[in-house]
Coordinates of C-alpha atoms in Angstrom, one line a residue:
Chain A
X10 CA 6.7 -12.9 -31.1
X11 CA 4.1 -13.8 -33.7
X12 CA 2.5 -10.3 -33.8
X13 CA 3.2 -8.5 -37.1
X14 CA 5.9 -5.8 -37.0
X15 CA 4.5 -2.4 -36.4
X16 CA 5.9 1.0 -36.2
X17 CA 4.2 3.7 -34.2
X18 CA 4.0 7.2 -35.4
X19 CA 6.3 8.6 -32.8
X20 CA 8.6 5.6 -32.8
X21 CA 9.0 6.4 -36.5
X22 CA 9.7 10.0 -35.7
X23 CA 12.4 9.0 -33.2
X24 CA 13.9 6.6 -35.6
X25 CA 13.6 3.5 -33.4
X26 CA 11.5 0.7 -34.8
X27 CA 9.4 -1.4 -32.4
X28 CA 7.4 -4.6 -32.8
X29 CA 4.0 -5.6 -31.7
X30 CA 1.0 -3.6 -30.4
X31 CA 1.7 -0.1 -29.1
X32 CA -1.6 0.1 -27.2
X33 CA -3.4 -2.1 -24.7
X34 CA -6.4 -1.8 -22.5
X35 CA -6.9 -3.7 -19.3
X36 CA -9.9 -3.8 -16.9
X37 CA -9.3 -3.4 -13.2
X38 CA -11.7 -3.6 -10.2
X39 CA -11.0 -1.1 -7.5
X40 CA -10.0 -2.9 -4.3
X41 CA -11.1 -2.0 -0.8
X42 CA -7.5 -1.4 0.4
X43 CA -7.0 1.0 -2.5
X44 CA -9.7 3.5 -1.5
X45 CA -9.2 6.2 1.1
X46 CA -11.5 7.6 3.8
X47 CA -13.6 9.4 1.2
X48 CA -14.2 6.1 -0.5
X49 CA -12.2 7.2 -3.5
X50 CA -9.4 5.3 -5.2
X51 CA -6.4 7.1 -3.7
X52 CA -4.7 9.3 -6.3
X53 CA -1.3 7.6 -5.8
X54 CA -2.9 4.3 -6.9
X55 CA -3.2 5.6 -10.5
X56 CA 0.6 5.5 -10.8
X57 CA 0.4 1.8 -9.7
X58 CA -2.3 1.1 -12.2
X59 CA -0.2 2.8 -14.9
X60 CA 2.6 0.5 -14.0
X61 CA 0.3 -2.5 -14.5
X62 CA -0.7 -1.1 -17.8
X63 CA 2.9 -0.9 -19.0
X64 CA 3.5 -4.5 -17.8
X65 CA 0.5 -5.8 -19.7
X66 CA 1.4 -3.8 -22.8
X67 CA 4.8 -5.5 -22.6
X68 CA 3.1 -8.9 -22.2
X69 CA 0.9 -8.2 -25.2
X70 CA 4.2 -7.7 -27.1
X71 CA 5.5 -11.1 -25.9
X72 CA 7.8 -9.9 -23.1
X73 CA 7.4 -10.6 -19.3
X74 CA 8.8 -7.8 -17.2
X75 CA 9.7 -10.4 -14.5
X76 CA 12.0 -12.1 -17.1
X77 CA 13.6 -8.8 -18.0
X78 CA 14.5 -8.2 -14.3
X79 CA 16.0 -11.6 -14.0
X80 CA 18.2 -10.7 -17.0
X81 CA 19.3 -7.5 -15.3
X82 CA 17.1 -5.1 -17.3
X83 CA 15.1 -2.7 -15.2
X84 CA 12.9 0.3 -16.0
X85 CA 12.6 3.3 -13.7
X86 CA 10.1 6.0 -13.9
X87 CA 11.9 9.4 -14.4
X88 CA 8.8 11.5 -14.9
X89 CA 5.1 11.2 -14.2
X90 CA 2.0 13.4 -14.4
X91 CA -1.6 12.8 -13.9
X92 CA -4.8 14.8 -14.3
X93 CA -7.7 13.6 -12.2
X94 CA -11.2 14.5 -13.4
X95 CA -13.6 12.2 -11.5
X96 CA -13.1 9.8 -8.7
X97 CA -13.2 6.0 -9.0
X98 CA -14.9 4.2 -6.1
X99 CA -14.5 0.9 -4.4
X100 CA -15.6 -2.2 -6.4
X101 CA -16.0 -0.2 -9.6
X102 CA -14.6 -1.7 -12.8
X103 CA -12.4 0.7 -14.7
X104 CA -10.6 0.4 -18.0
X105 CA -7.1 1.6 -18.4
X106 CA -5.6 2.2 -21.9
X107 CA -1.8 2.4 -22.1
X108 CA -0.2 3.7 -25.2
X109 CA 3.5 4.0 -26.1
X110 CA 3.9 7.4 -27.7
X111 CA 7.6 8.0 -28.1
X112 CA 10.8 6.0 -27.7
X113 CA 14.5 6.8 -27.8
X114 CA 17.4 4.3 -27.3
X115 CA 17.1 4.6 -23.5
X116 CA 13.6 6.0 -22.7
X117 CA 10.0 5.3 -23.5
X118 CA 7.0 7.6 -23.0
X119 CA 3.5 6.3 -22.4
X120 CA 0.1 8.0 -22.2
X121 CA -2.8 6.6 -20.2
X122 CA -6.5 7.0 -20.0
X123 CA -8.7 5.7 -17.2
X124 CA -12.4 5.3 -18.0
X125 CA -15.5 4.0 -16.2
X126 CA -18.3 3.1 -18.6
X127 CA -16.8 5.3 -21.3
X128 CA -16.4 8.4 -19.1
X129 CA -12.8 9.5 -18.6
X130 CA -11.7 9.6 -14.9
X131 CA -8.1 10.5 -15.4
X132 CA -5.3 10.8 -17.9
X133 CA -1.6 10.5 -17.4
X134 CA 1.8 10.4 -18.9
X135 CA 5.1 8.8 -17.8
X136 CA 8.7 8.6 -19.0
X137 CA 10.6 5.5 -18.1
X138 CA 14.3 4.8 -18.5
X139 CA 16.1 1.6 -18.9
X140 CA 18.8 0.9 -16.3
X141 CA 21.0 -2.1 -15.3
X142 CA 21.1 -3.8 -12.0
X143 CA 23.5 -1.0 -10.8
X144 CA 20.9 1.6 -11.6
X145 CA 23.0 3.1 -14.5
X146 CA 21.3 3.9 -17.8
X147 CA 21.5 1.2 -20.5
X148 CA 20.1 0.8 -24.1
X149 CA 16.7 -0.8 -24.3
X150 CA 17.2 -4.4 -25.5
X151 CA 16.1 -5.0 -29.1
X152 CA 13.7 -7.7 -28.0
X153 CA 11.5 -5.1 -26.4
Chain B
X4 CA -3.5 30.4 15.4
X5 CA -0.7 32.3 17.1
X6 CA 1.5 32.5 14.1
X7 CA 1.8 36.0 12.6
X8 CA -0.2 36.7 9.4
X9 CA 1.9 36.1 6.3
X10 CA 1.2 36.5 2.7
X11 CA 3.1 34.4 0.2
X12 CA 4.2 35.9 -3.1
X13 CA 1.8 33.9 -5.2
X14 CA -1.0 34.2 -2.7
X15 CA -0.5 37.9 -3.1
X16 CA -0.6 37.6 -6.8
X17 CA -3.8 35.7 -6.7
X18 CA -5.4 38.2 -4.3
X19 CA -6.1 35.6 -1.6
X20 CA -4.5 36.3 1.8
X21 CA -3.4 33.4 3.9
X22 CA -2.0 33.1 7.5
X23 CA 0.8 31.1 8.9
X24 CA 3.9 29.5 7.3
X25 CA 3.7 28.6 3.6
X26 CA 6.5 26.1 3.7
X27 CA 7.3 23.2 5.9
X28 CA 10.0 20.4 6.0
X29 CA 9.5 17.0 7.4
X30 CA 11.8 14.0 7.8
X31 CA 10.7 10.6 6.8
X32 CA 12.4 7.2 7.0
X33 CA 11.7 4.9 4.0
X34 CA 9.7 1.9 5.2
X35 CA 10.3 -1.7 4.1
X36 CA 6.8 -2.1 2.7
X37 CA 7.4 1.1 0.6
X38 CA 10.3 -0.2 -1.5
X39 CA 10.0 -2.4 -4.5
X40 CA 11.9 -5.4 -5.8
X41 CA 14.8 -3.1 -6.8
X42 CA 15.0 -1.9 -3.2
X43 CA 13.9 1.6 -4.3
X44 CA 11.1 3.6 -2.8
X45 CA 8.2 2.9 -5.2
X46 CA 7.6 6.0 -7.4
X47 CA 3.9 6.0 -6.4
X48 CA 4.9 6.5 -2.8
X49 CA 6.2 10.1 -3.5
X50 CA 2.6 11.2 -4.0
X51 CA 1.8 9.7 -0.6
X52 CA 4.7 11.5 0.9
X53 CA 3.6 14.8 -0.7
X54 CA 0.2 14.2 0.9
X55 CA 1.9 13.9 4.3
X56 CA 3.8 17.1 3.5
X57 CA 0.5 19.0 2.9
X58 CA -1.0 17.6 6.1
X59 CA 2.0 18.7 8.1
X60 CA 2.1 22.1 6.5
X61 CA -1.5 22.5 7.4
X62 CA -0.8 21.4 11.0
X63 CA 2.1 24.0 11.1
X64 CA -0.7 26.5 10.3
X65 CA -2.8 25.3 13.2
X66 CA -5.2 23.1 11.3
X67 CA -5.7 19.4 11.5
X68 CA -6.9 17.8 8.3
X69 CA -8.8 15.2 10.3
X70 CA -10.9 18.0 11.8
X71 CA -11.6 19.5 8.4
X72 CA -13.0 16.2 7.1
X73 CA -15.2 15.9 10.2
X74 CA -16.5 19.3 9.3
X75 CA -17.3 18.2 5.8
X76 CA -14.3 19.9 4.1
X77 CA -12.2 17.7 1.8
X78 CA -9.4 18.3 -0.6
X79 CA -8.9 16.2 -3.7
X80 CA -5.9 16.1 -5.9
X81 CA -6.8 17.3 -9.4
X82 CA -3.3 17.4 -10.9
X83 CA 0.1 15.9 -9.9
X84 CA 3.5 15.7 -11.5
X85 CA 6.8 14.3 -10.3
X86 CA 10.3 14.3 -11.7
X87 CA 12.5 11.5 -10.3
X88 CA 16.2 12.1 -10.3
X89 CA 17.7 9.6 -7.9
X90 CA 16.2 6.6 -6.0
X91 CA 15.6 6.6 -2.2
X92 CA 16.3 3.3 -0.6
X93 CA 14.9 1.3 2.4
X94 CA 15.7 2.8 5.8
X95 CA 17.1 6.0 4.4
X96 CA 16.1 9.2 6.0
X97 CA 14.8 11.8 3.6
X98 CA 13.6 15.4 3.9
X99 CA 10.5 16.6 2.2
X100 CA 9.9 20.3 1.8
X101 CA 6.3 21.3 0.9
X102 CA 5.6 24.8 -0.2
X103 CA 2.3 26.5 -1.0
X104 CA 2.9 28.5 -4.2
X105 CA -0.5 29.6 -5.4
X106 CA -4.0 29.8 -4.2
X107 CA -7.4 30.7 -5.6
X108 CA -10.7 30.5 -3.8
X109 CA -11.1 26.8 -4.5
X110 CA -7.6 25.5 -5.4
X111 CA -4.1 25.4 -3.9
X112 CA -0.9 24.6 -5.7
X113 CA 2.0 23.1 -3.8
X114 CA 5.6 22.3 -4.9
X115 CA 7.8 19.7 -3.3
X116 CA 11.4 18.8 -3.0
X117 CA 12.7 15.5 -1.6
X118 CA 16.3 15.4 -0.5
X119 CA 18.7 13.0 1.1
X120 CA 21.7 14.6 2.8
X121 CA 21.2 17.7 0.8
X122 CA 21.0 15.9 -2.6
X123 CA 17.7 16.3 -4.5
X124 CA 16.0 13.0 -5.2
X125 CA 12.8 14.3 -6.7
X126 CA 10.7 17.4 -7.2
X127 CA 6.9 17.6 -7.7
X128 CA 3.9 19.8 -8.0
X129 CA 0.2 19.2 -7.2
X130 CA -3.0 21.1 -7.4
X131 CA -5.7 20.3 -4.9
X132 CA -9.3 21.5 -4.9
X133 CA -11.7 21.9 -2.0
X134 CA -14.8 19.8 -2.1
X135 CA -17.8 19.1 0.2
X136 CA -18.9 15.7 1.4
X137 CA -20.8 15.2 -1.9
X138 CA -17.6 15.8 -3.9
X139 CA -18.8 19.1 -5.3
X140 CA -16.4 22.1 -5.4
X141 CA -16.6 24.6 -2.4
X142 CA -14.7 27.7 -1.3
X143 CA -11.7 27.0 0.9
X144 CA -12.7 28.0 4.4
X145 CA -11.2 31.2 5.7
X146 CA -9.6 29.4 8.7
X147 CA -7.2 27.5 6.3
Chain C
X30 CA 27.2 -2.8 20.6
X31 CA 27.7 -0.8 23.9
X32 CA 24.5 -2.1 25.5
X33 CA 25.1 -4.5 28.4
X34 CA 24.6 -8.1 27.7
X35 CA 21.1 -9.3 28.7
X36 CA 19.3 -12.5 28.6
X37 CA 15.5 -12.6 28.2
X38 CA 13.5 -15.1 30.2
X39 CA 12.5 -17.1 27.1
X40 CA 15.8 -16.7 25.4
X41 CA 17.2 -18.3 28.6
X42 CA 14.6 -21.0 28.3
X43 CA 15.6 -21.8 24.7
X44 CA 19.3 -21.8 25.6
X45 CA 20.2 -19.0 23.2
X46 CA 21.8 -15.9 24.8
X47 CA 21.0 -12.5 23.3
X48 CA 22.4 -9.0 23.8
X49 CA 20.7 -5.7 24.2
X50 CA 17.1 -4.7 25.0
X51 CA 14.4 -7.3 24.3
X52 CA 11.6 -4.7 24.2
X53 CA 11.1 -1.4 22.4
X54 CA 8.2 1.1 22.0
X55 CA 7.8 3.4 19.0
X56 CA 5.2 6.0 18.3
X57 CA 3.5 6.1 14.9
X58 CA 1.0 8.5 13.4
X59 CA -1.7 6.9 11.3
X60 CA -1.3 8.1 7.7
X61 CA -4.2 9.0 5.4
X62 CA -3.2 6.3 2.8
X63 CA -3.3 3.7 5.6
X64 CA -7.0 4.1 6.5
X65 CA -9.9 2.5 4.7
X66 CA -13.3 3.7 3.6
X67 CA -14.5 3.4 7.2
X68 CA -11.7 5.8 8.3
X69 CA -10.0 3.0 10.2
X70 CA -6.4 1.9 9.9
X71 CA -6.7 -1.1 7.6
X72 CA -6.2 -4.3 9.5
X73 CA -3.4 -5.5 7.2
X74 CA -1.4 -2.4 8.2
X75 CA -0.9 -3.8 11.7
X76 CA 1.5 -6.4 10.2
X77 CA 3.4 -3.6 8.5
X78 CA 3.6 -1.7 11.8
X79 CA 4.8 -4.9 13.6
X80 CA 7.6 -5.1 11.0
X81 CA 8.6 -1.5 11.8
X82 CA 8.6 -2.5 15.5
X83 CA 11.0 -5.4 14.8
X84 CA 13.3 -3.1 12.7
X85 CA 13.4 -0.5 15.5
X86 CA 14.0 -3.2 18.2
X87 CA 16.9 -4.4 16.1
X88 CA 18.2 -0.8 15.8
X89 CA 17.9 -0.4 19.6
X90 CA 20.2 -3.4 19.7
X91 CA 22.7 -1.7 17.4
X92 CA 21.8 -3.6 14.2
X93 CA 20.4 -2.0 11.0
X94 CA 18.2 -4.5 9.1
X95 CA 19.3 -2.8 5.8
X96 CA 22.9 -3.8 6.6
X97 CA 21.8 -7.4 7.3
X98 CA 20.2 -7.7 3.9
X99 CA 23.3 -6.3 2.3
X100 CA 25.2 -9.1 4.0
X101 CA 22.7 -11.7 2.7
X102 CA 20.8 -12.2 5.9
X103 CA 17.1 -12.0 5.6
X104 CA 14.1 -12.6 7.9
X105 CA 10.9 -14.0 6.6
X106 CA 7.6 -14.1 8.6
X107 CA 6.4 -17.7 8.9
X108 CA 3.5 -17.1 11.2
X109 CA 1.4 -14.1 12.3
X110 CA -1.7 -13.6 14.3
X111 CA -3.5 -10.4 15.4
X112 CA -6.4 -9.7 17.7
X113 CA -8.1 -6.4 16.9
X114 CA -10.0 -4.8 19.8
X115 CA -10.6 -1.2 18.8
X116 CA -10.0 0.7 15.6
X117 CA -7.2 3.3 15.1
X118 CA -8.2 6.3 13.0
X119 CA -6.5 8.7 10.6
X120 CA -3.9 11.1 12.2
X121 CA -4.1 9.4 15.6
X122 CA -0.8 8.8 17.4
X123 CA -0.4 5.2 18.6
X124 CA 2.3 3.4 20.5
X125 CA 3.6 0.0 19.5
X126 CA 5.5 -2.2 21.9
X127 CA 7.5 -5.0 20.4
X128 CA 8.9 -7.7 22.6
X129 CA 11.1 -10.6 21.7
X130 CA 9.7 -13.6 23.7
X131 CA 11.4 -16.6 22.3
X132 CA 14.4 -17.5 20.2
X133 CA 15.9 -20.6 18.7
X134 CA 18.9 -20.8 16.4
X135 CA 16.8 -20.0 13.3
X136 CA 13.6 -18.4 14.6
X137 CA 12.5 -15.5 16.7
X138 CA 9.0 -15.0 18.2
X139 CA 7.8 -11.5 19.0
X140 CA 4.7 -10.2 20.7
X141 CA 3.1 -6.8 20.0
X142 CA 0.8 -4.4 21.7
X143 CA -0.7 -1.4 20.0
X144 CA -2.1 1.4 22.3
X145 CA -3.7 4.8 22.0
X146 CA -3.5 6.9 25.1
X147 CA -3.0 3.8 27.2
X148 CA -6.0 1.9 25.8
X149 CA -5.1 -1.4 24.0
X150 CA -6.2 -1.4 20.3
X151 CA -4.6 -4.7 19.2
X152 CA -2.2 -7.4 20.2
X153 CA -0.2 -9.7 18.0
X154 CA 2.4 -12.4 17.7
X155 CA 4.8 -13.3 14.9
X156 CA 7.4 -15.9 14.2
X157 CA 10.2 -14.9 11.9
X158 CA 12.9 -17.2 10.4
X159 CA 16.4 -16.4 9.2
X160 CA 17.0 -17.2 5.5
X161 CA 19.8 -16.6 3.1
X162 CA 19.6 -14.8 -0.3
X163 CA 18.4 -18.1 -1.8
X164 CA 15.5 -18.3 0.7
X165 CA 16.9 -21.3 2.5
X166 CA 17.0 -21.4 6.4
X167 CA 20.2 -20.3 8.0
X168 CA 21.4 -19.8 11.6
X169 CA 20.8 -16.3 13.0
X170 CA 24.1 -14.5 13.1
X171 CA 25.7 -14.1 16.6
X172 CA 25.7 -10.3 16.2
X173 CA 22.0 -10.1 16.4
Chain D
X8 CA -30.5 -15.0 -5.3
X9 CA -31.1 -18.0 -7.6
X10 CA -28.5 -20.3 -5.9
X11 CA -30.2 -23.2 -4.0
X12 CA -30.3 -22.8 -0.2
X13 CA -27.3 -24.5 1.4
X14 CA -26.3 -25.1 5.0
X15 CA -22.6 -25.5 5.8
X16 CA -21.6 -28.0 8.4
X17 CA -20.5 -25.4 10.9
X18 CA -23.4 -23.1 10.1
X19 CA -25.6 -26.0 11.0
X20 CA -23.6 -26.5 14.2
X21 CA -24.1 -22.9 15.1
X22 CA -27.8 -23.0 14.3
X23 CA -27.6 -20.2 11.7
X24 CA -28.8 -21.1 8.2
X25 CA -27.0 -19.5 5.3
X26 CA -27.8 -19.4 1.5
X27 CA -25.6 -19.8 -1.5
X28 CA -22.0 -21.2 -1.8
X29 CA -19.8 -21.3 1.2
X30 CA -16.6 -21.6 -0.7
X31 CA -15.1 -19.6 -3.6
X32 CA -11.7 -19.6 -5.4
X33 CA -10.3 -16.6 -7.2
X34 CA -7.1 -16.2 -9.2
X35 CA -4.8 -13.2 -8.6
X36 CA -1.6 -12.1 -10.2
X37 CA 1.0 -10.7 -7.8
X38 CA 1.5 -7.0 -8.6
X39 CA 4.9 -5.2 -8.7
X40 CA 3.9 -2.8 -5.9
X41 CA 2.9 -5.8 -3.7
X42 CA 6.4 -7.4 -3.5
X43 CA 9.1 -6.4 -1.2
X44 CA 12.9 -5.9 -1.6
X45 CA 13.3 -9.7 -1.6
X46 CA 11.0 -9.9 -4.6
X47 CA 8.4 -11.7 -2.4
X48 CA 4.7 -10.8 -2.0
X49 CA 4.8 -8.9 1.3
X50 CA 3.3 -11.0 4.1
X51 CA 0.8 -8.2 5.0
X52 CA -0.7 -8.5 1.5
X53 CA -2.1 -11.9 2.3
X54 CA -4.6 -10.2 4.6
X55 CA -5.6 -7.9 1.7
X56 CA -6.0 -10.9 -0.5
X57 CA -8.1 -12.7 2.1
X58 CA -10.3 -9.6 2.1
X59 CA -10.8 -9.8 -1.6
X60 CA -11.6 -13.5 -1.2
X61 CA -14.4 -12.6 1.3
X62 CA -15.7 -9.9 -1.0
X63 CA -15.8 -12.4 -4.0
X64 CA -17.4 -15.1 -1.9
X65 CA -20.1 -12.6 -0.9
X66 CA -20.5 -11.7 -4.6
X67 CA -20.9 -15.4 -5.5
X68 CA -23.8 -15.4 -3.0
X69 CA -25.4 -12.4 -4.8
X70 CA -24.3 -9.7 -2.4
X71 CA -22.1 -6.7 -3.2
X72 CA -20.1 -5.5 -0.2
X73 CA -20.2 -2.0 -1.6
X74 CA -24.0 -2.1 -1.4
X75 CA -23.9 -3.3 2.2
X76 CA -21.7 -0.3 3.2
X77 CA -24.1 2.0 1.6
X78 CA -26.9 0.5 3.7
X79 CA -24.8 1.0 6.8
X80 CA -23.7 -2.6 7.2
X81 CA -19.9 -3.0 7.8
X82 CA -17.7 -6.0 8.7
X83 CA -14.5 -5.5 10.7
X84 CA -11.8 -8.1 11.2
X85 CA -11.5 -8.9 14.9
X86 CA -9.0 -11.7 14.6
X87 CA -6.6 -13.0 11.9
X88 CA -3.9 -15.6 11.6
X89 CA -1.7 -16.7 8.8
X90 CA 0.9 -19.5 8.3
X91 CA 3.3 -18.8 5.5
X92 CA 5.0 -21.8 3.9
X93 CA 6.5 -20.6 0.6
X94 CA 6.8 -17.1 -0.9
X95 CA 4.8 -15.9 -3.9
X96 CA 6.8 -13.8 -6.4
X97 CA 6.0 -10.9 -8.7
X98 CA 3.8 -11.7 -11.7
X99 CA 3.0 -15.2 -10.5
X100 CA -0.6 -16.3 -10.7
X101 CA -2.0 -17.7 -7.4
X102 CA -5.3 -19.2 -6.4
X103 CA -7.0 -18.2 -3.2
X104 CA -9.8 -20.4 -1.8
X105 CA -12.0 -18.7 0.8
X106 CA -14.3 -20.9 2.9
X107 CA -16.9 -19.8 5.4
X108 CA -16.5 -22.3 8.3
X109 CA -18.6 -20.9 11.2
X110 CA -21.2 -18.3 11.8
X111 CA -23.0 -16.8 14.7
X112 CA -25.5 -14.0 14.7
X113 CA -22.8 -11.3 14.7
X114 CA -19.6 -13.1 13.5
X115 CA -18.3 -15.2 10.6
X116 CA -15.2 -17.3 10.5
X117 CA -13.4 -17.9 7.3
X118 CA -10.5 -20.1 6.3
X119 CA -8.1 -19.5 3.4
X120 CA -5.7 -21.4 1.3
X121 CA -3.3 -19.8 -1.2
X122 CA -1.8 -22.0 -3.9
X123 CA 0.5 -21.7 -6.9
X124 CA 0.2 -24.5 -9.4
X125 CA -1.4 -26.8 -6.7
X126 CA 1.4 -26.1 -4.1
X127 CA 0.2 -24.5 -0.9
X128 CA 1.9 -21.2 -0.2
X129 CA -0.1 -20.1 2.9
X130 CA -3.1 -20.8 5.0
X131 CA -5.1 -18.4 7.1
X132 CA -8.1 -17.9 9.3
X133 CA -10.1 -14.7 10.2
X134 CA -13.1 -13.8 12.3
X135 CA -15.1 -10.8 11.1
X136 CA -17.9 -9.1 13.1
X137 CA -20.8 -7.1 11.7
X138 CA -21.0 -3.5 12.9
X139 CA -23.1 -0.4 12.1
X140 CA -21.9 2.9 10.8
X141 CA -21.1 3.9 14.5
X142 CA -18.8 0.9 14.8
X143 CA -21.2 -0.9 17.3
X144 CA -21.9 -4.6 16.8
X145 CA -25.1 -5.5 15.0
X146 CA -26.8 -8.7 13.8
X147 CA -25.7 -9.9 10.4
X148 CA -28.6 -9.1 8.0
X149 CA -30.6 -12.2 6.8
X150 CA -29.9 -11.4 3.2
X151 CA -26.2 -12.3 3.7

């Protein structure tokens, strides 16, 4: 990974050093199959968008999640919360910022912000845990 | 609605009387298209299950959500949180209990418990708000 | 499997004997997350319903698809077609009839009919092929 | 629309003139929530991708489908077929080419090809019909 080593504030606090960017923003266009009968992006979709945000943050750090799974390293969501302020509608382009805010040897916490043209639509927070192919907790590999 | 009038503890606390059962349990079988590459029910699906739980609780109280929408009464999720303890897998039958725990004139809070054979897989909590066809807040109709 | 041995007309034609019922009907209620902004069941969902129809037909024959996958036996869809006549809407109950119409040593053809209150909403046809964990074609196990 | 007027071979055959490109290719990355327990893009997702292909082809012709719906112009799928040759997997980038091949006053036929690195994964064909807000057939507006 060519990105300079960085240490996030909370990562420092938790004593685990991490490399590469701790924040990433992606743009998504709301798909027709993602909206409900009100024409709004279904609220469950935000968790799917957050997942894409984590995958792209990982990619920005030089790691493909698909490769991790092939190596038997999985991440499962153990906790999630979302606050919805305004709806997103079909075909709108929205920006999702994903930020790693805390890390222990087995868990990572992320925070999310979804915006449309600068206006915040939703915020969220998740905790993911590293598990092996058998679903049992394992230490997050150093490469991540 | 033939069900006897009931008042939940929190409904009482909030001063809004409600009729009919305040809790309902439904059984769901995990579908193939709902599991991910790990073979686990995708975590975003729990929010979709919770939605089904709310719809069925409403039906148990004699109200069809589809009818409400036709009348211009919608509910949007303004807050959601889920704690995941154990995965649910393809084709497993799981029980979802949905409970109304608090109600104001425009919002309802529900709590959820997902179990498989008595073992708790996940718990959750949502707040929904009543809105009109234009997306603006409105008072929850007395019939609900 | 306690069901009496049966041989379907096309199975006979293809020379492969099969056991148990060759047709099954299930009832489904259209979910909120399955409808689109028009309030119609999204057309892609019919393929997901057909899949559920195949799984339940298999179950009616005494076989759980989840068990097959654990044994390294998978089925992939190699061809699908659907004719849509009338929309299904949120919360409507619909009946799906799944019928095995042809079988070779590696492939099975099914036909589908989706009805609401006796009126046909859609018809479809799929061909599935048996593959191993590596995705390569394999003979359909005798137990199915 | 600044694109020069064009008439596709089949459009000519059907006597209906159309403007703008009749073919468009988009790149999509397979999302985690779109793959099944085999790690393959679920076959029903191809119909959702085709829909995105049609939307983007329309956009390439200067029309936003979201605007059409606001004007009371909808398109419903009346027929679809897909031939699946090879699976697409999580995180793979695939190219989807959408081509309008025939048009009458109320219906449009499209053909699709999904490729990964030049190799064809699937082909498909759909027929869509123009309907009003009430679901009744209407003539395709001249602007499209």
